[in-house]
Amino acid sequence: MVQTLVAHLQIVIDRAFLGNINSLYLSALGNVMVPYNAVSFFLVSAATGLTILIAQSLGAHRNDRARGYAESSLFFSTLLGLGLFLFWQLAGAWIFRLLGAGGLVHDAATRYLRLLSLSLIFFGFEISSGSILQGAGITRPIMYAAVIKSGLNILLDWLLIFGNLGFPELGLEGAALATSIANSIGALSLFFFLFSSGLPFRISRRSLFSPRWVDYWASMKIGLPAGIESLLWFGGQTVMVRIFNSISSRAMGIATLVQGIQIMAVLIYLGFARGTTTLVGRYLGQGRIKQAMRTGFLAQKIALGVSATAGLVFLIFAPRLVDIFTNDPAVIRSGSRVLRIAAFTIQGQAVNMVIGSAIRGTGDTRWMLRTQIFGTFFVLASASLLVFVFGMGIEGIYLTILFDEYIRAAINFLRFIRGGNPFVRGNSAARWRDTTRRIRREQLNQTVAGHES
């Protein structure tokens, strides 16, 4: 939880600094971060498979299998990170034009992205290191790396955006350079912590250069649906950028601002969601079905308490919260209205995030992909209708998101209770037993496949 909060702090401070210099910079950031995060979070979500397999392997006392998954992921994920860096350097400007960004917003977004993407060189082993530690239940090193990264980013923002202490005043480019440097140092520190954190298995440095594709593919097979789910969500958000840009030049800036405030609550229960994935996977690896379910329900209660409190704060203090990021009266008025809609949205989002993580902990990542497919098409179709036909603007988009979160929350909660498809009749306890047997059977098949390879 602390890791996600301090990591987001650097984003919030970037927006606060740049938004008060020029509100169009918020639109530039919005055009960058949606497609950039769409691709980056695909790798982060795909690494969920690594977390699940390590948690289940350790629960079953198969430390050798956990080590194989870890070593292979560190190598292949690094290659993917390098590929992402080249992709954004070559295709970034074209993608922004495709999204409808033009003029000053397009130019600013392109300059920002080219500097920001430098940190992707180290991104692969950062996400693998974090997933390994998460699967082992060792989360403090992840927090330490995030604190280092965020603290350094805040300092570099102050120096490079405004030109303090004799540094050049670089504005938007200074923010991108500060984030890139901080992210790179944070990734290197997490990689160092991985080898000094007391893992229950020893990672061989020599084996890092002789990875086993079969181990990496085993984690990718589980993580790939989660990665596609993330890609679908951000793909929908990318289309939404186009819709926002069609409303006005400042609409994307307003959405970026509201998302920056709303996500502060989300990141709190995201920490509990990640812990739920690890513990559910560990308990199912041990055959402790009741404890796995109890963990999911406890995390859900905490998340709902956090989201309800945050929603009340958003309702009461919306104008004051928006005022932190901009001094534009029109943006403050519109942003306050949208933030109050978001105050009711985050309860449904809390259920999807925590219960969805519990479902993934069972090794079933395909279910969440199915519900995300429904959610993406529902939001895009409904938002287009409310914006282009009924002329409801930004508020129409956020009403669509509200309905989507609650529909999927109900479906996902039923799925976790029953241990299977909620639209198919059957005994829930039997379904949970079948899930445990499936996990053990897959572990055995992976072990046999590894020996044959």
Short mmCIF file of N, CA and C in Angstrom, two decimals, residues 18 21 25 108 111-112 115 156-164 166-178 181:
data_model
loop_
_atom_site.label_atom_id
_atom_site.label_comp_id
_atom_site.label_asym_id
_atom_site.label_seq_id
_atom_site.Cartn_x
_atom_site.Cartn_y
_atom_site.Cartn_z
N LEU A 18 3.18 21.18 -13.15
CA LEU A 18 2.97 21.54 -14.55
C LEU A 18 1.61 22.19 -14.78
N ILE A 21 1.71 25.81 -14.12
CA ILE A 21 2.46 26.57 -15.12
C ILE A 21 1.59 26.84 -16.34
N TYR A 25 -0.58 21.65 -20.25
CA TYR A 25 0.35 20.58 -19.94
C TYR A 25 -0.38 19.37 -19.36
N ALA A 108 4.12 18.99 -27.16
CA ALA A 108 4.53 18.82 -25.76
C ALA A 108 4.50 17.35 -25.37
N ARG A 111 7.61 15.50 -26.88
CA ARG A 111 8.86 15.81 -26.16
C ARG A 111 8.90 15.10 -24.81
N TYR A 112 7.78 15.08 -24.13
CA TYR A 112 7.71 14.45 -22.81
C TYR A 112 7.97 12.94 -22.91
N LEU A 115 11.71 11.54 -23.53
CA LEU A 115 12.56 11.51 -22.34
C LEU A 115 12.06 10.49 -21.32
N LEU A 156 14.14 16.15 -8.05
CA LEU A 156 14.55 16.48 -9.41
C LEU A 156 13.50 17.34 -10.12
N ASP A 157 12.20 17.13 -9.82
CA ASP A 157 11.16 18.01 -10.35
C ASP A 157 11.44 19.46 -9.97
N TRP A 158 11.69 19.66 -8.70
CA TRP A 158 11.92 21.02 -8.17
C TRP A 158 13.14 21.66 -8.83
N LEU A 159 14.16 20.83 -9.08
CA LEU A 159 15.39 21.36 -9.67
C LEU A 159 15.25 21.62 -11.17
N LEU A 160 14.65 20.67 -11.90
CA LEU A 160 14.69 20.72 -13.36
C LEU A 160 13.49 21.42 -13.99
N ILE A 161 12.33 21.41 -13.33
CA ILE A 161 11.18 22.14 -13.89
C ILE A 161 11.38 23.64 -13.74
N PHE A 162 11.80 24.07 -12.54
CA PHE A 162 11.87 25.50 -12.24
C PHE A 162 13.29 26.07 -12.31
N GLY A 163 14.31 25.20 -12.47
CA GLY A 163 15.68 25.70 -12.57
C GLY A 163 16.24 26.20 -11.26
N ASN A 164 15.97 25.52 -10.17
CA ASN A 164 16.48 25.92 -8.86
C ASN A 164 17.92 25.45 -8.67
N GLY A 166 20.72 26.58 -9.57
CA GLY A 166 21.62 26.67 -10.72
C GLY A 166 21.35 25.67 -11.83
N PHE A 167 20.36 24.81 -11.67
CA PHE A 167 20.02 23.85 -12.73
C PHE A 167 19.23 24.57 -13.84
N PRO A 168 19.26 24.05 -15.07
CA PRO A 168 18.52 24.70 -16.16
C PRO A 168 17.01 24.59 -15.94
N GLU A 169 16.27 25.62 -16.33
CA GLU A 169 14.81 25.61 -16.21
C GLU A 169 14.23 24.96 -17.47
N LEU A 170 13.80 23.68 -17.33
CA LEU A 170 13.40 22.89 -18.48
C LEU A 170 11.90 22.70 -18.62
N GLY A 171 11.11 23.11 -17.64
CA GLY A 171 9.66 23.00 -17.74
C GLY A 171 9.18 21.57 -17.91
N LEU A 172 8.39 21.33 -18.96
CA LEU A 172 7.82 20.02 -19.21
C LEU A 172 8.90 18.96 -19.42
N GLU A 173 9.93 19.31 -20.18
CA GLU A 173 11.03 18.36 -20.40
C GLU A 173 11.75 18.04 -19.09
N GLY A 174 11.82 19.00 -18.18
CA GLY A 174 12.43 18.76 -16.89
C GLY A 174 11.65 17.74 -16.08
N ALA A 175 10.31 17.80 -16.16
CA ALA A 175 9.49 16.82 -15.45
C ALA A 175 9.71 15.42 -16.01
N ALA A 176 9.79 15.30 -17.34
CA ALA A 176 10.01 13.99 -17.96
C ALA A 176 11.38 13.44 -17.60
N LEU A 177 12.41 14.29 -17.66
CA LEU A 177 13.76 13.85 -17.34
C LEU A 177 13.87 13.44 -15.88
N ALA A 178 13.22 14.20 -14.99
CA ALA A 178 13.24 13.86 -13.56
C ALA A 178 12.60 12.50 -13.31
N ILE A 181 14.93 9.60 -14.72
CA ILE A 181 16.09 9.33 -13.86
C ILE A 181 15.65 8.62 -12.58
#
